[in-house]
The first five atom37 places (N, CA, C, CB, O) and aatype in JSON, in Angstrom:
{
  "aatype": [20, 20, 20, 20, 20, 20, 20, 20, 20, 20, 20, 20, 20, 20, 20, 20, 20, 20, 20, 20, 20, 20, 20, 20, 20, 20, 20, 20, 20, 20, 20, 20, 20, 20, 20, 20, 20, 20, 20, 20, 20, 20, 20, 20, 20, 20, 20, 20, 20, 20, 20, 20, 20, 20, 20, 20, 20, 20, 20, 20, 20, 20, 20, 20, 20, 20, 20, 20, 20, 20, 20, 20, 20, 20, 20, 20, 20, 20, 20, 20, 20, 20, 20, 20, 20, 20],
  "atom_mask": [
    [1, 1, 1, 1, 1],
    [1, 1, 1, 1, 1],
    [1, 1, 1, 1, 1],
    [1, 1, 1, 1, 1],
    [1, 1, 1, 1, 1],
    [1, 1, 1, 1, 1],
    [1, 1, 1, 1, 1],
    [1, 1, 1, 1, 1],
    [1, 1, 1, 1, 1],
    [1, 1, 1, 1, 1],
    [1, 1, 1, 1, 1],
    [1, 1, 1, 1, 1],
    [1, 1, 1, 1, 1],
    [1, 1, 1, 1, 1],
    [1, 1, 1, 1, 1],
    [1, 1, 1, 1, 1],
    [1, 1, 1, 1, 1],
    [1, 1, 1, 1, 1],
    [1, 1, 1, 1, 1],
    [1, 1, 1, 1, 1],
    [1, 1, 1, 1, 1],
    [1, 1, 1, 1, 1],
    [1, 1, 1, 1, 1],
    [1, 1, 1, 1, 1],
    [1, 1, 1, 1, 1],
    [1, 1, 1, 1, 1],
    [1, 1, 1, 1, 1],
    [1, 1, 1, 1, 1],
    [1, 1, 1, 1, 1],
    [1, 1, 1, 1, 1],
    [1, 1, 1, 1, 1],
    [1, 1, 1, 1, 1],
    [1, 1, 1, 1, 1],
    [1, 1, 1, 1, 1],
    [1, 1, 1, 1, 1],
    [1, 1, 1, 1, 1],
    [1, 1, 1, 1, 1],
    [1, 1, 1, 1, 1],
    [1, 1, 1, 1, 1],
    [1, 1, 1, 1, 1],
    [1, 1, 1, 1, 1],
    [1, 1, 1, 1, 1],
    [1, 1, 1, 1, 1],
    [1, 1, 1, 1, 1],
    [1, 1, 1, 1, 1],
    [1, 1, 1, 1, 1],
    [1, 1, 1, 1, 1],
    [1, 1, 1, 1, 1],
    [1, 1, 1, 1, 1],
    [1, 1, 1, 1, 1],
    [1, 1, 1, 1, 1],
    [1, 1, 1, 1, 1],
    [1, 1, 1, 1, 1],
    [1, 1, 1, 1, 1],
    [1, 1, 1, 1, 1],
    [1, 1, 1, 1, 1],
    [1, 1, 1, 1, 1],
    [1, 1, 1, 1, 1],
    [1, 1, 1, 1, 1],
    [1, 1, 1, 1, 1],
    [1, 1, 1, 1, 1],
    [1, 1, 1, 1, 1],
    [1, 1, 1, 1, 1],
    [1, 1, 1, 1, 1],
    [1, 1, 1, 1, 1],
    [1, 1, 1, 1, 1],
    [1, 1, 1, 1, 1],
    [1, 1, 1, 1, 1],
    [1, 1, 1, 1, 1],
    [1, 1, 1, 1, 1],
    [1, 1, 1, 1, 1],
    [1, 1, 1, 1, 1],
    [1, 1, 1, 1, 1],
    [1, 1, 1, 1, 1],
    [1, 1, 1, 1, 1],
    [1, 1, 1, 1, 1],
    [1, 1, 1, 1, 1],
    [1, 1, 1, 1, 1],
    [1, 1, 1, 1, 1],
    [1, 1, 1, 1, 1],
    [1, 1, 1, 1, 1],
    [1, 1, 1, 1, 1],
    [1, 1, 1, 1, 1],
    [1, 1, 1, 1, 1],
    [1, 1, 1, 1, 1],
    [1, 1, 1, 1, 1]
  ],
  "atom_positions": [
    [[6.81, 7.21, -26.21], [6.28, 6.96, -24.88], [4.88, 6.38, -25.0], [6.27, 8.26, -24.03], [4.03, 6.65, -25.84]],
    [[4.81, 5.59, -24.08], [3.21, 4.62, -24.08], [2.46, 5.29, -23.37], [3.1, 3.04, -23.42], [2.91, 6.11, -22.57]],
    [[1.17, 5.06, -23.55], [0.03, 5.89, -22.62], [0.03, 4.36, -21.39], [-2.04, 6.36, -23.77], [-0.19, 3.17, -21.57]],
    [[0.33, 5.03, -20.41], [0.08, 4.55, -18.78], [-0.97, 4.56, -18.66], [0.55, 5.25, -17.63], [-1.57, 5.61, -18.88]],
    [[-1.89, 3.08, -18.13], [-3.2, 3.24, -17.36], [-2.65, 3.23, -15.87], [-4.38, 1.98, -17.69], [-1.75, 2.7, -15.23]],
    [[-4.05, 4.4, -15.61], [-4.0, 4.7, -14.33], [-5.67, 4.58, -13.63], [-3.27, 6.19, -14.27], [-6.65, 5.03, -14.23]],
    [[-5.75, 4.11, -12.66], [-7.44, 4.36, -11.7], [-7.47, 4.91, -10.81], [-8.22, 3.32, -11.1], [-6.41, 4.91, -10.17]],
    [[-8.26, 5.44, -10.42], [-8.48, 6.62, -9.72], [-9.17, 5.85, -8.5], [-9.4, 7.83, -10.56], [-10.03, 4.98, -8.62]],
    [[-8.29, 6.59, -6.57], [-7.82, 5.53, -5.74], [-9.3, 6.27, -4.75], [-5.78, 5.51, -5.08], [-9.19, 7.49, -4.82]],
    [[-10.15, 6.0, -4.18], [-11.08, 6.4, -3.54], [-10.02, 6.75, -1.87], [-12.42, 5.14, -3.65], [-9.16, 6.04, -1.35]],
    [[-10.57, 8.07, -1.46], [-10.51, 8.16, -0.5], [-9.79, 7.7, 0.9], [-11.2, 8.11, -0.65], [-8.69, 7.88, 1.43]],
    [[-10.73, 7.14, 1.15], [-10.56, 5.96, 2.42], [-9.74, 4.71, 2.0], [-12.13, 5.32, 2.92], [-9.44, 3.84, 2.82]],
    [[-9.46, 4.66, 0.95], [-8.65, 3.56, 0.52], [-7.06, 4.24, 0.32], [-9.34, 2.87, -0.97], [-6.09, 3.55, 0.65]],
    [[-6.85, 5.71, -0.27], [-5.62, 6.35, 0.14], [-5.36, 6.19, 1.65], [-5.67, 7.83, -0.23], [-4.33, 5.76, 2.17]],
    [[-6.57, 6.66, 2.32], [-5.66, 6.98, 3.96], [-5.17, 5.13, 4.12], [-7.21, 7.8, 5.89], [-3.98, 4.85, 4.18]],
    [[-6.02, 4.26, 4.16], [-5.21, 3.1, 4.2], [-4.0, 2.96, 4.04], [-5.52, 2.42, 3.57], [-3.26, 2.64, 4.96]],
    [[-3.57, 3.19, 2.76], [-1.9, 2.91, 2.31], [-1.1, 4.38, 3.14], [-1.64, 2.97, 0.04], [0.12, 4.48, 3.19]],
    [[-1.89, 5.25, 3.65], [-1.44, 6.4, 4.08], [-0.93, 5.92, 5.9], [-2.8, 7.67, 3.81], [-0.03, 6.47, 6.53]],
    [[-1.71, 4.9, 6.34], [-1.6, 4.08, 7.38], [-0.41, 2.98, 7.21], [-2.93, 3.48, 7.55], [0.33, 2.69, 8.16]],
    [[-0.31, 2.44, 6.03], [0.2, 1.31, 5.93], [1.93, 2.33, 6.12], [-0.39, 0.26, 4.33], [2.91, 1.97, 6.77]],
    [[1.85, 3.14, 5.6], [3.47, 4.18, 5.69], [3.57, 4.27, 7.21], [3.42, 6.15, 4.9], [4.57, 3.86, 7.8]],
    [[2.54, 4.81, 7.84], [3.14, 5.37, 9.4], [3.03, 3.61, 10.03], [1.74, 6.96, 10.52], [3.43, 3.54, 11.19]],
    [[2.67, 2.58, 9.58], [3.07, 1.55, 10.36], [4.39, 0.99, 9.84], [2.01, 0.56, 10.42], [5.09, 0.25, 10.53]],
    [[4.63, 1.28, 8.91], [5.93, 1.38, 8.73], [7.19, 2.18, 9.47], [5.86, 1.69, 7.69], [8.29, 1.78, 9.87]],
    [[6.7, 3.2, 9.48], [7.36, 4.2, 10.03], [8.16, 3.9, 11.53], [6.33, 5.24, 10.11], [9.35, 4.01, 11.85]],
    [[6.65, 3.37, 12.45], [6.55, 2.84, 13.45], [8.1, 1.79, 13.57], [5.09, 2.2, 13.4], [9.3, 1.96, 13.79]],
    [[7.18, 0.7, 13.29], [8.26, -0.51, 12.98], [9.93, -0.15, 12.82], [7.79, -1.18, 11.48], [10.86, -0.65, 13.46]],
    [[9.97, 0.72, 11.93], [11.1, 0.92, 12.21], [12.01, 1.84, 13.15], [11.3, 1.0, 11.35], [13.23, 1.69, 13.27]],
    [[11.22, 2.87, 13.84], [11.78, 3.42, 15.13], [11.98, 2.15, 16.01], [10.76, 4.55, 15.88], [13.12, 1.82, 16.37]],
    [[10.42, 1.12, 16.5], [10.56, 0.42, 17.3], [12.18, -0.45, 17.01], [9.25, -0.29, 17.34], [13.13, -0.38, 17.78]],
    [[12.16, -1.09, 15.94], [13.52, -1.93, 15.96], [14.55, -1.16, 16.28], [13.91, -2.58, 14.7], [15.49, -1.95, 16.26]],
    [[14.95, -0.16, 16.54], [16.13, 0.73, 16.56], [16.58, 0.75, 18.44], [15.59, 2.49, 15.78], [17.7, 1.03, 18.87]],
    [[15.21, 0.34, 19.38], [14.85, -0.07, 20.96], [15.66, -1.25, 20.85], [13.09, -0.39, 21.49], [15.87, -1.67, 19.71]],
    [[16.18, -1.88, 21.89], [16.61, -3.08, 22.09], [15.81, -3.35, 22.4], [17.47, -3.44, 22.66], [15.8, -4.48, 21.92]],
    [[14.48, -3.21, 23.19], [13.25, -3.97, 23.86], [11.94, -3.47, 22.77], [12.97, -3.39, 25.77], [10.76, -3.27, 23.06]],
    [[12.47, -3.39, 21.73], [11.12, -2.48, 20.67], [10.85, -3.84, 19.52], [11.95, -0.49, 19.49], [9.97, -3.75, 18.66]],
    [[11.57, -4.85, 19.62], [10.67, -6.02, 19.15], [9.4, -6.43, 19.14], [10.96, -6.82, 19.55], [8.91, -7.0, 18.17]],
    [[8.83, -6.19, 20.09], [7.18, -6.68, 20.39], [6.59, -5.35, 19.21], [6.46, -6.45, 22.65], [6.12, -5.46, 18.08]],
    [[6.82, -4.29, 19.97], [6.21, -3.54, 18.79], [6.59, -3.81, 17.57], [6.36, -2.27, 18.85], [5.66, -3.89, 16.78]],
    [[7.72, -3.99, 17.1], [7.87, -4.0, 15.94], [7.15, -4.62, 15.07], [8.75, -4.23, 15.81], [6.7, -4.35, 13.96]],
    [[7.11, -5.9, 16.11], [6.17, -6.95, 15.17], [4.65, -6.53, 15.2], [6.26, -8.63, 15.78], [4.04, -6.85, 14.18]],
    [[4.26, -6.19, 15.71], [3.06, -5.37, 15.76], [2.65, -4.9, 14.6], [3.17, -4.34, 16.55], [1.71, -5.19, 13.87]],
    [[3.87, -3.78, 14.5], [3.35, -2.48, 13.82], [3.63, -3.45, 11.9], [4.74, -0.52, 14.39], [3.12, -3.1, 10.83]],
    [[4.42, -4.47, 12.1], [4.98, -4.76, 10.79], [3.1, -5.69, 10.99], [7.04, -5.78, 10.55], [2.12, -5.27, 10.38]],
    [[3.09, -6.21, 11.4], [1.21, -7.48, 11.24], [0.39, -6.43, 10.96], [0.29, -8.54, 13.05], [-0.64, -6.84, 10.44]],
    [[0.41, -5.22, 11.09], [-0.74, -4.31, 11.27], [-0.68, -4.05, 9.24], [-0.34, -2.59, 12.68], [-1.56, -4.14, 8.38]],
    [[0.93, -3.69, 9.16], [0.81, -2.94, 7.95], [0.7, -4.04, 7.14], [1.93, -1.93, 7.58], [-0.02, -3.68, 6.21]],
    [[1.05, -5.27, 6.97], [0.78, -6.23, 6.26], [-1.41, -6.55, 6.21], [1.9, -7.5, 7.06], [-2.24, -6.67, 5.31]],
    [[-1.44, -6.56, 7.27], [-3.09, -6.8, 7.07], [-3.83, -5.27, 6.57], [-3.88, -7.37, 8.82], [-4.89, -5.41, 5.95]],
    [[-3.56, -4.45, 6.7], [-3.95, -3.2, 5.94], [-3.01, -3.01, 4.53], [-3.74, -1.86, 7.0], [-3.01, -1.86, 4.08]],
    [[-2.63, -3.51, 4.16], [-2.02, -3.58, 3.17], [-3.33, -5.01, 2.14], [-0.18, -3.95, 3.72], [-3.86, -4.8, 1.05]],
    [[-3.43, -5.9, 2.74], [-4.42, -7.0, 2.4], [-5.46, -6.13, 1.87], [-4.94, -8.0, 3.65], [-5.9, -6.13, 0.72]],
    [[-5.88, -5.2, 3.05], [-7.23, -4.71, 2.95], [-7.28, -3.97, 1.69], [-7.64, -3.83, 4.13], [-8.19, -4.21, 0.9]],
    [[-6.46, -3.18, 1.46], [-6.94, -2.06, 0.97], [-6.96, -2.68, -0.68], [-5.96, -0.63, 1.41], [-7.9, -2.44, -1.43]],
    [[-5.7, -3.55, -1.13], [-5.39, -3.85, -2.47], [-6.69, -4.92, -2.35], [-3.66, -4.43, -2.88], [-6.92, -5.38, -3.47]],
    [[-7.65, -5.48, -1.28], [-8.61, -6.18, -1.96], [-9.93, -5.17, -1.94], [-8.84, -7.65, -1.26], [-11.03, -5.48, -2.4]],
    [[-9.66, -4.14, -1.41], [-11.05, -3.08, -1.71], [-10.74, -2.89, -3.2], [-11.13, -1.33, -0.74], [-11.67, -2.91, -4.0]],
    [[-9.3, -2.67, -3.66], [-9.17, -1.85, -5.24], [-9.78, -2.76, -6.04], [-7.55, -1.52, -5.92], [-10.8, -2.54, -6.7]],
    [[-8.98, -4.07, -5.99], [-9.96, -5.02, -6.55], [-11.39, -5.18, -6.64], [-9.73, -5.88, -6.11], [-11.89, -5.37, -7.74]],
    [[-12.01, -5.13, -5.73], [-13.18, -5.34, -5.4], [-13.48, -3.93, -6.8], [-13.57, -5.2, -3.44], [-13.79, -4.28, -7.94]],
    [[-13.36, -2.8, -6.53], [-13.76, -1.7, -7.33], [-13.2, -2.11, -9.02], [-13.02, -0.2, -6.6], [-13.88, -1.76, -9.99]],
    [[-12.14, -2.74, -9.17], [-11.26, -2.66, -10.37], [-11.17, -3.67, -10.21], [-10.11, -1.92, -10.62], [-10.16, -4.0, -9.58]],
    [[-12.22, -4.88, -10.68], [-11.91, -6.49, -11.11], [-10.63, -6.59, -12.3], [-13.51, -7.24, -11.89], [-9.8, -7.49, -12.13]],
    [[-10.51, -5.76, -13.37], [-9.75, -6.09, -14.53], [-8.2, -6.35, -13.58], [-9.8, -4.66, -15.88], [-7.49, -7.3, -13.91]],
    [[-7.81, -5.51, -12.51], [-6.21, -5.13, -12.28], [-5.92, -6.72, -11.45], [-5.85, -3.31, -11.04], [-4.75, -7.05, -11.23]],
    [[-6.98, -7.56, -11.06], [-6.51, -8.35, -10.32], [-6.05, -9.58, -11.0], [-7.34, -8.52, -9.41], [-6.52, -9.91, -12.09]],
    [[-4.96, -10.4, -10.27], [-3.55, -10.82, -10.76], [-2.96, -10.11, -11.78], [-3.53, -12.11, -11.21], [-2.75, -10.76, -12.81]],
    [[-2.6, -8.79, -11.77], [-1.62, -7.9, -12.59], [-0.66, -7.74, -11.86], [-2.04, -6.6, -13.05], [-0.48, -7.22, -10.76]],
    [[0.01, -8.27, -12.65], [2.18, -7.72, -11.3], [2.54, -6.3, -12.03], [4.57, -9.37, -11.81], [3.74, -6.08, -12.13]],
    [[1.68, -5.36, -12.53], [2.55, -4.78, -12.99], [1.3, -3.55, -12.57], [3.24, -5.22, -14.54], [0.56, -3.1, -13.44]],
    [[1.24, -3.3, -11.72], [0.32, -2.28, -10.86], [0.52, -1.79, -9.73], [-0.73, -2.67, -10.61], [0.59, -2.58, -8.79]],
    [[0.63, -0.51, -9.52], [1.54, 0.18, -8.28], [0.38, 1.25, -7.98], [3.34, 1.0, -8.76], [-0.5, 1.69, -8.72]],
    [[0.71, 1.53, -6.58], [0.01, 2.54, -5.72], [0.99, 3.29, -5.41], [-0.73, 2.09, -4.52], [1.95, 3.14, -4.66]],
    [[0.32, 4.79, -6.63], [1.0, 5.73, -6.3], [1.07, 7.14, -5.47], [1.16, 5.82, -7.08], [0.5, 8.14, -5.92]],
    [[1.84, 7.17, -4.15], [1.4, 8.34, -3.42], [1.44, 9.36, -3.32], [1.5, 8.4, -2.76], [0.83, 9.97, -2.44]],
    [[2.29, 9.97, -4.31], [2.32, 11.19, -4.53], [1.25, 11.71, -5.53], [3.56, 11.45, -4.88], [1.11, 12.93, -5.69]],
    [[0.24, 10.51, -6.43], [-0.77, 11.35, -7.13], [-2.29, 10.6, -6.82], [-0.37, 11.44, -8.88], [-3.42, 10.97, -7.13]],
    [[-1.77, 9.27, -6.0], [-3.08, 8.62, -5.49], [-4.08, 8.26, -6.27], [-3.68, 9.33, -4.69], [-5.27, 8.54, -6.23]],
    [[-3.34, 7.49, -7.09], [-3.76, 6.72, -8.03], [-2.73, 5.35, -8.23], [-3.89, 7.65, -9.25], [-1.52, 5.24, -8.0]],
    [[-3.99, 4.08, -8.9], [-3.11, 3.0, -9.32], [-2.53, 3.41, -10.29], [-3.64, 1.8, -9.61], [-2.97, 4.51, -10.64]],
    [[-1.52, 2.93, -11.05], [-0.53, 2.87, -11.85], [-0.1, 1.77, -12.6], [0.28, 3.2, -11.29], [0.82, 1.27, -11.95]],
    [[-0.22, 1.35, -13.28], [0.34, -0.06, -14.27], [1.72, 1.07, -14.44], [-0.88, -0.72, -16.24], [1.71, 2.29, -14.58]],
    [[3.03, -0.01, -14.36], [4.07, 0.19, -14.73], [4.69, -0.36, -15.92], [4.59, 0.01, -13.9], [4.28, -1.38, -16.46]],
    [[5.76, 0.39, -16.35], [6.03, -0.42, -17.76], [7.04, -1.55, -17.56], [6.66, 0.61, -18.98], [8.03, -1.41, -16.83]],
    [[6.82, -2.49, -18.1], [7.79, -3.72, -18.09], [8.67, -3.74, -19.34], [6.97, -5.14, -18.02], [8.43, -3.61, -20.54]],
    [[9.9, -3.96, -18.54], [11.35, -3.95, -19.51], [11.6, -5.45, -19.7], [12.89, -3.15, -18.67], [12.57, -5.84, -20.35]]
  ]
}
């Protein structure tokens, strides 16, 4: 087994991706409305631009991870994650 790098996710940058889930969440009750389109799209623009935000705060903190495809935000320990590639 390989040693996994991992960085350690500040705060206010968890509740972000912690946001980016309940606009998810959202989005998908709304589509389930026949008239829940408007929201939907809403709630899906919201989590896409907080989604922007937050992976360019990590960056901003962690210049090395940026253009890495192989880096995940993980929520159950709230931390980045490099994954292993097969």
């Amino acid at each position: 087994m390989s040693d996994i790098e991992e960085w350690e996710v500040p705060e206010a940058i968890r509740e972000m991706f912690d946001d980016i889930e309940s606009y998810a969440a959202c989005k998908k009750e709304c589509v389930k409305n026949v008239f829940g389109w408007k929201r939907a799209a809403y709630f899906a623009k919201r989590a896409a631009q907080t989604q922007r935000k937050a992976w360019a705060a990590i960056i901003e903190i962690y210049p090395e991870i940026d253009g890495r495809d192989d880096v995940v935000f993980n929520y159950t320990d709230g931390v980045i994650r490099a994954i292993e590639q097969r």
